[in-house]
Coordinates of C-alpha atoms and ligand atoms in Angstrom, one line a residue:
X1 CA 0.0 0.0 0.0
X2 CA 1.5 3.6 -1.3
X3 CA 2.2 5.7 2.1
X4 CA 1.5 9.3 0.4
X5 CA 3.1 11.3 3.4
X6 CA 6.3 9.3 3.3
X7 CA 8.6 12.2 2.4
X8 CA 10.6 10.1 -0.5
X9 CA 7.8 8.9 -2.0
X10 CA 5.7 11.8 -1.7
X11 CA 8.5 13.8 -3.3
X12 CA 8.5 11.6 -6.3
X13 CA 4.4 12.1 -6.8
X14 CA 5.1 15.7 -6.6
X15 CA 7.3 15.5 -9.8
X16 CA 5.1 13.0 -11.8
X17 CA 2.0 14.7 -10.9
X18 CA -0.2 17.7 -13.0
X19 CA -0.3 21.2 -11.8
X20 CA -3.4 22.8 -12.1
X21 CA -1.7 26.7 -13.0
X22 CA -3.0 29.3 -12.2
X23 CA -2.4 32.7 -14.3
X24 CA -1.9 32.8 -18.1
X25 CA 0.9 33.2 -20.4
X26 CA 1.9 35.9 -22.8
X27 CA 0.3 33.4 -25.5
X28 CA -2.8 33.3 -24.0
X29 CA -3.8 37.3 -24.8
X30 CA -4.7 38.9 -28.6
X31 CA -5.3 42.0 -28.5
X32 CA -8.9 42.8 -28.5
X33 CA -9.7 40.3 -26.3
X34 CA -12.0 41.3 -23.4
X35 CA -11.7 40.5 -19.5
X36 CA -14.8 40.6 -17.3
X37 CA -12.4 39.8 -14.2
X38 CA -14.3 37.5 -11.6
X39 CA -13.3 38.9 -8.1
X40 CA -15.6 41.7 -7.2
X41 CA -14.4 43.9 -3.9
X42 CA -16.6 46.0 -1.6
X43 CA -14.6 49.5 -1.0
X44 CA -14.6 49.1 2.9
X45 CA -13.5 52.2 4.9
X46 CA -11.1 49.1 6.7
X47 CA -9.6 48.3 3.5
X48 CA -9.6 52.4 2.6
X49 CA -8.3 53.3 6.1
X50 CA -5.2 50.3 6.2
X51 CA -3.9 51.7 2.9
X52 CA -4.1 55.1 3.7
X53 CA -2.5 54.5 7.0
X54 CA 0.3 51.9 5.9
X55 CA 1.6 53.8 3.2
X56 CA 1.4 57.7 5.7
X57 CA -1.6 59.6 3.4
X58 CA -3.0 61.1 6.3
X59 CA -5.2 63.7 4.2
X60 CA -7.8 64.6 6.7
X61 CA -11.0 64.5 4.0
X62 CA -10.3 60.4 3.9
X63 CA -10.7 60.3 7.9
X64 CA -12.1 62.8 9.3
X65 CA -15.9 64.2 8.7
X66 CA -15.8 67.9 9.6
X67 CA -12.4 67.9 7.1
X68 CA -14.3 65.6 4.4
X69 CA -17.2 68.0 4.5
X70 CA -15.3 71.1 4.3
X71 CA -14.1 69.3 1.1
X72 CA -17.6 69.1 -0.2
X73 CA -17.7 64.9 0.2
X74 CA -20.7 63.6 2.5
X75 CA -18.2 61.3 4.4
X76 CA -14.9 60.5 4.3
X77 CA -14.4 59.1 0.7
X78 CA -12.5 55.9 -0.8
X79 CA -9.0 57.2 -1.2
X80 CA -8.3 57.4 -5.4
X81 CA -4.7 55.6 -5.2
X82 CA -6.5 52.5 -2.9
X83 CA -9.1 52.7 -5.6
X84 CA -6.4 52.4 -7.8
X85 CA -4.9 49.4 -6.5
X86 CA -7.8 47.8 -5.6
X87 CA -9.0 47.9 -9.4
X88 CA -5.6 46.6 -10.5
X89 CA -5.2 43.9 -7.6
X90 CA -8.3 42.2 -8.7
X91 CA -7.3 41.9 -12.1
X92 CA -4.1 40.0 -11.0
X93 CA -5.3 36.7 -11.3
X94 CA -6.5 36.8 -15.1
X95 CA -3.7 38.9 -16.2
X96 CA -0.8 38.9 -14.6
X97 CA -0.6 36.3 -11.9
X98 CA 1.9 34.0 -13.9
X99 CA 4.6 36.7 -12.7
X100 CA 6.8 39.6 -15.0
X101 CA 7.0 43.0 -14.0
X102 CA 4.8 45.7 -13.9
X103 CA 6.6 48.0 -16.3
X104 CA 4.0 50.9 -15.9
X105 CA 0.7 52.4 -16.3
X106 CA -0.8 55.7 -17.8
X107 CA -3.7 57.6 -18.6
X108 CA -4.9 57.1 -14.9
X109 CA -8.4 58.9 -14.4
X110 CA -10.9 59.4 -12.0
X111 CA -14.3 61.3 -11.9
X112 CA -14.7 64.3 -9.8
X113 CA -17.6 62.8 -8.1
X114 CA -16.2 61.1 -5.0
X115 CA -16.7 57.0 -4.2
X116 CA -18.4 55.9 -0.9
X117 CA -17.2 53.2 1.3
X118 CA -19.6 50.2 0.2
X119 CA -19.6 50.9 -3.5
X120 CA -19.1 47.2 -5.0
X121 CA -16.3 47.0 -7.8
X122 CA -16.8 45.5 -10.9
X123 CA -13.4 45.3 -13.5
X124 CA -12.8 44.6 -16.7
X125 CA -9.8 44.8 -19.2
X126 CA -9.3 44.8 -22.9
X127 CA -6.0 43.7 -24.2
X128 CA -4.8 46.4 -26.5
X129 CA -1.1 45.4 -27.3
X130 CA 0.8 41.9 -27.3
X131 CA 4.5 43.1 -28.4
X132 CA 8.1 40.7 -28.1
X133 CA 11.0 41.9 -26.0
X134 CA 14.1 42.1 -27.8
X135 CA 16.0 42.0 -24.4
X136 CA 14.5 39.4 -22.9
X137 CA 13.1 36.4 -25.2
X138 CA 11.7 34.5 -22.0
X139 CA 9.0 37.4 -21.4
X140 CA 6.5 39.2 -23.9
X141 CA 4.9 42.9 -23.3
X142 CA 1.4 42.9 -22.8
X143 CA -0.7 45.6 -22.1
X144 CA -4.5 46.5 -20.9
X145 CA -7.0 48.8 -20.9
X146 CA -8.7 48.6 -17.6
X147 CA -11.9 50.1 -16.5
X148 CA -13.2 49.5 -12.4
X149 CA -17.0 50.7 -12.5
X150 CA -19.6 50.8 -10.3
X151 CA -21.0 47.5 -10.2
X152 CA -24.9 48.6 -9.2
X153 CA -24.6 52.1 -11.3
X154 CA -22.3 51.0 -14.2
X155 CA -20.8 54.1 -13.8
X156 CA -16.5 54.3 -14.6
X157 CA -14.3 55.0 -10.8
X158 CA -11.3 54.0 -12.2
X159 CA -9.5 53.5 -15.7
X160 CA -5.8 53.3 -16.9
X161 CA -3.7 51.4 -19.4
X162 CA -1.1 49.4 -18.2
X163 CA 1.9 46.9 -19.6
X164 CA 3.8 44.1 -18.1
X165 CA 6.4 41.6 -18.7
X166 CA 4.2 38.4 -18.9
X167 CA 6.6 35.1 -19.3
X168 CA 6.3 33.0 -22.3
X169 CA 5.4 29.3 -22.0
X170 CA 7.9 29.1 -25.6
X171 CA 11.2 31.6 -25.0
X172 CA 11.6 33.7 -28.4
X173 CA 14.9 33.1 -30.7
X174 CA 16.0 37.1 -30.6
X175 CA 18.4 39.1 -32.7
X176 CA 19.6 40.1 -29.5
X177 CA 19.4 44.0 -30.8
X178 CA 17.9 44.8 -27.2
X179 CA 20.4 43.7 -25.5
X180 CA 23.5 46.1 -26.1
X181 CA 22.6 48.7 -23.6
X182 CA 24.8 51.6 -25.1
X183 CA 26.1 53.2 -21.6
X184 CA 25.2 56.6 -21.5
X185 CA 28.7 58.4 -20.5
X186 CA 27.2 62.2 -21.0
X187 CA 27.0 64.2 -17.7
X188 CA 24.1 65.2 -16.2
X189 CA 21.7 67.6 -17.6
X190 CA 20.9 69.6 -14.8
X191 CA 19.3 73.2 -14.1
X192 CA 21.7 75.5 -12.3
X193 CA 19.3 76.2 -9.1
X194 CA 16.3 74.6 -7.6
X195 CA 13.6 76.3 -6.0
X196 CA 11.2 74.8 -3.4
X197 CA 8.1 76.3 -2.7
X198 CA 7.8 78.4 0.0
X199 CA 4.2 76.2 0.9
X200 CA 2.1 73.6 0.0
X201 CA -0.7 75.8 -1.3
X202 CA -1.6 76.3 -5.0
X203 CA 0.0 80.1 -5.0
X204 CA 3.2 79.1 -3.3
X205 CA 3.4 76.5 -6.7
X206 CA 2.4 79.4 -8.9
X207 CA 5.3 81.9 -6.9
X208 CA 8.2 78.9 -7.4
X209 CA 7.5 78.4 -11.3
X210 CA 7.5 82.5 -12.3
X211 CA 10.5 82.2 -10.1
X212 CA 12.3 79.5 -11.9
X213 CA 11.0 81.0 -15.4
X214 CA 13.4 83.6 -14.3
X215 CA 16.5 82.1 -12.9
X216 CA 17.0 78.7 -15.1
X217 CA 15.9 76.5 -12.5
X218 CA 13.3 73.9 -11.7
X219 CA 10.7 73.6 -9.2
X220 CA 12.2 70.4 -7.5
X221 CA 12.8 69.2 -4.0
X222 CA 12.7 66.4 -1.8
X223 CA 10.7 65.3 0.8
X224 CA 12.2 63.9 4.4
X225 CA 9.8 61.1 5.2
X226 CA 10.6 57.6 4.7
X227 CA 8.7 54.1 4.9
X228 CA 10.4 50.6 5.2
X229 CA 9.0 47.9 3.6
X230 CA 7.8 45.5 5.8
X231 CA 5.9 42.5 5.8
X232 CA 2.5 44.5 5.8
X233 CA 3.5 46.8 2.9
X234 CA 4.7 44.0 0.8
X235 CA 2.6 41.2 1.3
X236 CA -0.5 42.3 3.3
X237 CA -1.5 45.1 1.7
X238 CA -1.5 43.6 -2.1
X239 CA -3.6 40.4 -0.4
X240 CA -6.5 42.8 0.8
X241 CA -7.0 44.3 -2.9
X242 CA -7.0 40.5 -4.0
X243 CA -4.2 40.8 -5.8
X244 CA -2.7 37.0 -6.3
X245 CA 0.7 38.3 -8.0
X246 CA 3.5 35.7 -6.0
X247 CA 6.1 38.3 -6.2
X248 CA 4.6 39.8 -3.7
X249 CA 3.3 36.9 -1.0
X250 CA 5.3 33.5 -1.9
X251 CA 9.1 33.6 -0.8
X252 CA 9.8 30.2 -1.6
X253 CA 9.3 31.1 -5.4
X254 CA 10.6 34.4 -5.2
X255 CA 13.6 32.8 -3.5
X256 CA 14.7 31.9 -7.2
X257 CA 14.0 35.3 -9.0
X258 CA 16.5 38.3 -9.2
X259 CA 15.1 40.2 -6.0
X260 CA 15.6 37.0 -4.1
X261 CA 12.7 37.7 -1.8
X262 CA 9.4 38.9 -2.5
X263 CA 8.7 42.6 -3.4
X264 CA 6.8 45.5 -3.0
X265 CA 3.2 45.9 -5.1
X266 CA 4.3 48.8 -7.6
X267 CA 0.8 50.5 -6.2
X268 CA 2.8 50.2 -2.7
X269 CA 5.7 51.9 -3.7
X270 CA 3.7 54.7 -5.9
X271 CA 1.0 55.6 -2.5
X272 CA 3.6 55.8 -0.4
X273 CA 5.8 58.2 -2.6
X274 CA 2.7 60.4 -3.0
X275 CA 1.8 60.0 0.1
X276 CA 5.4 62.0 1.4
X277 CA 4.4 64.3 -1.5
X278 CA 1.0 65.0 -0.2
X279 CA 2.3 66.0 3.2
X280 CA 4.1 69.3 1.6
X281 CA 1.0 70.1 0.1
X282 CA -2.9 71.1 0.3
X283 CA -4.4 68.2 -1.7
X284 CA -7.8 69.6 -3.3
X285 CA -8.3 66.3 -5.4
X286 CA -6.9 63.9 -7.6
X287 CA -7.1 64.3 -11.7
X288 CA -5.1 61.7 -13.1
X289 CA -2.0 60.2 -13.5
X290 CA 0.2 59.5 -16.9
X291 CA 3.7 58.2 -17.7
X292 CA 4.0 56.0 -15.0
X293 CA 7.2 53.6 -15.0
X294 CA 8.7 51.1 -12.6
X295 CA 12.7 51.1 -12.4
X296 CA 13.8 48.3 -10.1
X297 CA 12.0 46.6 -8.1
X298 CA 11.7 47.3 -3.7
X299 CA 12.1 44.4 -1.5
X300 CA 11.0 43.6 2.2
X301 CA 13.6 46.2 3.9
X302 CA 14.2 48.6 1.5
X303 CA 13.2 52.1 2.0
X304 CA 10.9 54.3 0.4
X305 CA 11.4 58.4 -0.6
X306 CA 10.3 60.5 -2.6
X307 CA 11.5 63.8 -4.8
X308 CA 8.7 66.2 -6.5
X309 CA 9.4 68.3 -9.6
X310 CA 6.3 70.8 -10.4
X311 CA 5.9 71.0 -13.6
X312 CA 2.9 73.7 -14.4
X313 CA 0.6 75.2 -12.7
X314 CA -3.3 76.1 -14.1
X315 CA -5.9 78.0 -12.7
X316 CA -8.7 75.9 -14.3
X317 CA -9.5 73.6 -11.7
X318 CA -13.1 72.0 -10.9
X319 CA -13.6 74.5 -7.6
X320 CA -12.8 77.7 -7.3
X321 CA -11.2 77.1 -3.6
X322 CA -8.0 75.0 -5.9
X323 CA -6.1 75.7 -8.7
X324 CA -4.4 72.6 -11.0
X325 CA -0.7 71.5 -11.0
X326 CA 1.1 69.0 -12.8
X327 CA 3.9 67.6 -10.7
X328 CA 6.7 64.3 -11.6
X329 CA 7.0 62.2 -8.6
X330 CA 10.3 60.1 -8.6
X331 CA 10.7 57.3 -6.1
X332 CA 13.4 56.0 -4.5
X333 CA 15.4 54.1 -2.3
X334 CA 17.9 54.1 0.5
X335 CA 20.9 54.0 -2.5
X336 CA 19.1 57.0 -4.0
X337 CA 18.0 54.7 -7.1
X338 CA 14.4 55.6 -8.6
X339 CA 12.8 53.0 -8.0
X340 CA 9.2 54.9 -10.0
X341 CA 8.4 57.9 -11.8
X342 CA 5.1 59.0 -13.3
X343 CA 3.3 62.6 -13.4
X344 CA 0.4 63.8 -11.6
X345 CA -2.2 66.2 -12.4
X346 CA -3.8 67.4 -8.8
X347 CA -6.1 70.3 -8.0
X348 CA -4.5 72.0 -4.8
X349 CA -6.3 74.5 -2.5
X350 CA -5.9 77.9 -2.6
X351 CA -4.2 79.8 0.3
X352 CA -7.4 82.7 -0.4
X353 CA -10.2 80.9 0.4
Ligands
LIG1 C1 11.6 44.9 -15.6 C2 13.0 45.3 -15.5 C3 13.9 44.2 -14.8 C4 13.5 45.6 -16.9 O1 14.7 46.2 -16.8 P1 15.8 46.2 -18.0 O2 16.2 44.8 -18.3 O3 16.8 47.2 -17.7 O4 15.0 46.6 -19.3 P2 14.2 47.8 -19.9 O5 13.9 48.9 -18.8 O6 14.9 48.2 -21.1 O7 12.8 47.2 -20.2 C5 12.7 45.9 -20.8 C6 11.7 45.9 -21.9 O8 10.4 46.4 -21.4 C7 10.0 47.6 -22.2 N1 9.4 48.5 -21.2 C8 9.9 49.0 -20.1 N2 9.1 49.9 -19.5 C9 8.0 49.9 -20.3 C10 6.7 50.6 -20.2 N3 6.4 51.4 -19.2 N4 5.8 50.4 -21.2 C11 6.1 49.5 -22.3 N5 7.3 48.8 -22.4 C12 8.2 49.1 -21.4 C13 11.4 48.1 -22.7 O9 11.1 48.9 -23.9 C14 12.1 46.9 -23.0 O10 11.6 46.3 -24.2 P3 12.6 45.4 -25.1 O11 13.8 46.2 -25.4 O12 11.8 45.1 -26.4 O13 12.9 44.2 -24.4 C15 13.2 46.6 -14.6 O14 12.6 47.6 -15.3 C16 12.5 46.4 -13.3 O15 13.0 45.7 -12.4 N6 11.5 47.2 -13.0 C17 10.7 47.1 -11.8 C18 9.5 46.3 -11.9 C19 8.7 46.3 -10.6 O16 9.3 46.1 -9.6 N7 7.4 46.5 -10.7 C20 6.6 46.7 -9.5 C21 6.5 45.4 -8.7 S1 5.9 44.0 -9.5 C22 4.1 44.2 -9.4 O17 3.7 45.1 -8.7 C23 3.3 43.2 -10.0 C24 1.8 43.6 -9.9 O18 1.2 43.0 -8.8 C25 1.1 43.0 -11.1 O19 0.6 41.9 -11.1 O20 1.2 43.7 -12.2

């Protein structure tokens, strides 16, 4: 009789057996294809609250009543960068669970109208390119258009585009053209002088980009606040948006890959960058975000900064109490590597009103 538990024997059924995957492959997608993605996730004020707090946004609208009201919400609202990662994390397991990077995402948008805790999320994805790497014949470069909506209203929270490295189940025969990185020897281009704002209102923005128009310089600066990643950033907080990527939850696996241990969810890294940028500044409301790209990737212990360059600055914003400004946040860790980069377009208040 077969003793399944004794360790040799059990061994050898676990090399001769099937595994059922989980995920698909880089040939599984063709562009056009649609995604209605099965997990659905109720926007809790838990879930809202345990991002917020984990990766330091501390904007008083999200927790606080009198300060959501003075913002013109009913309630505290569902934070846009958890809505964010909540619509992404629950497309994980159709589209990118078999592992790759997240390379980046743009064309990030939200409605003005604010989203309640208890608004049910329904996601779907189209897949709009399927390209080849010519660096790396193992992977292909897939990307999505994703749209969260409101699953009782129908109504669009959440949409972007986004591209990964999704592995191959065949590796490609390259010309090997990507690989010859030519080493970029030129020194850096650099303004002579950078000015920081004086504040974090939309005026003191306005003030530090006439200035710099002036001067050759750049609105840029740096922001003090740091955040380790630990085993709540990098493997909790992914879990509670559903998101089944193993990078970020199975070290065993991850043991084997270039990081060597799990890493942080790109949506980790990206809130808690904004969230050191938000702390310098009078956050009116999110727009959108565009150009978003992933360098390297963050790991358990690895720490988390961030560096702002504004950009432009528009007085065109939904309210008149905020003005908009286009800002580059740059991630990046304890070795001062940029670890992400993408620009934001945010209404900020006005110091007047
Ligand atoms: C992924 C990297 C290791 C790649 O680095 P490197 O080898 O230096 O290559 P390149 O930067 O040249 O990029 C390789 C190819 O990918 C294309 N690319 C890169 N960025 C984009 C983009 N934004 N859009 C489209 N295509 C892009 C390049 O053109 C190259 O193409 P080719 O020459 O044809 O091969 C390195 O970038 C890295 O480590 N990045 C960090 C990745 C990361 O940590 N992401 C976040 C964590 S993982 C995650 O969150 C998973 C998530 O849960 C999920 O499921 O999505």
């Amino acid at each position: 009789m077969t003793d399944w538990t004794d360790p040799d024997t059990f061994a050898q059924a676990l090399e001769e057996v099937e595994t059922k995957e989980k995920g698909n492959c880089f040939e599984d997608f063709e562009e056009g294809d649609l995604i209605e993605h099965d997990p659905g996730l109720t926007l809790t004020r838990w879930g809202n609250e345990q991002w917020m707090g984990q990766t330091l946004n501390h904007d008083p609208a999200y927790w606080r009543t009198d300060a959501a009201e003075d913002r013109g919400f009913d309630e505290p609202p569902i934070h846009p960068d958890y809505l964010t990662a909540a619509t992404l994390g629950i497309t994980v397991e159709d589209l990118s669970e078999k592992g790759g990077y997240f390379l980046g995402r743009t064309d990030v948008r939200f409605p003005e109208s604010p989203v309640y805790a208890g608004t049910e999320l329904h996601v779907e994805s189209e897949v709009v390119n399927c390209a080849t790497s010519s660096s790396r014949p193992e992977y292909g470069i897939v990307s999505w258009r994703t749209r969260g909506t409101d699953a009782e209203t129908g109504d669009v929270l959440c949409s972007y585009e986004r591209t990964n490295m999704i592995p191959r189940r065949e590796p490609m025969a390259t010309d090997g053209s990507g690989t010859a990185a030519a080493e970029d020897e030129d020194e850096p281009d650099l303004p002579e002088e950078f000015i920081a704002p004086e504040g974090g209102y939309y005026e003191d923005f306005v003030a530090a980009l006439e200035q710099a128009d002036d001067e050759n310089a750049a609105v840029a600066y740096r922001h003090e606040r740091g955040r380790t990643q630990d085993d709540v950033t990098v493997a909790s907080l992914p879990l509670a948006t559903l998101n089944t990527a193993k990078q970020h939850h199975n070290v065993d696996v991850m043991s084997d890959s270039p990081s060597g241990n799990i890493v942080t969810y790109g949506d980790v890294t990206r809130s808690t960058a904004l969230g050191h940028a938000r702390s310098d500044e009078q956050t009116w409301r999110e727009v959108g975000f565009d150009d978003e790209s992933f360098h390297t990737f963050v790991a358990v212990g690895d720490t988390v900064y961030a560096f702002t360059r504004v950009i432009e600055a528009e007085d065109d914003a939904s309210s008149d109490e905020a003005g908009t400004v286009t800002f580059e946040h740059i991630a990046f860790n304890q070795n001062d590597e940029p670890v992400y980069s993408g620009t934001r377009t945010a209404e900020i208040r006005k110091r007047s009103n």
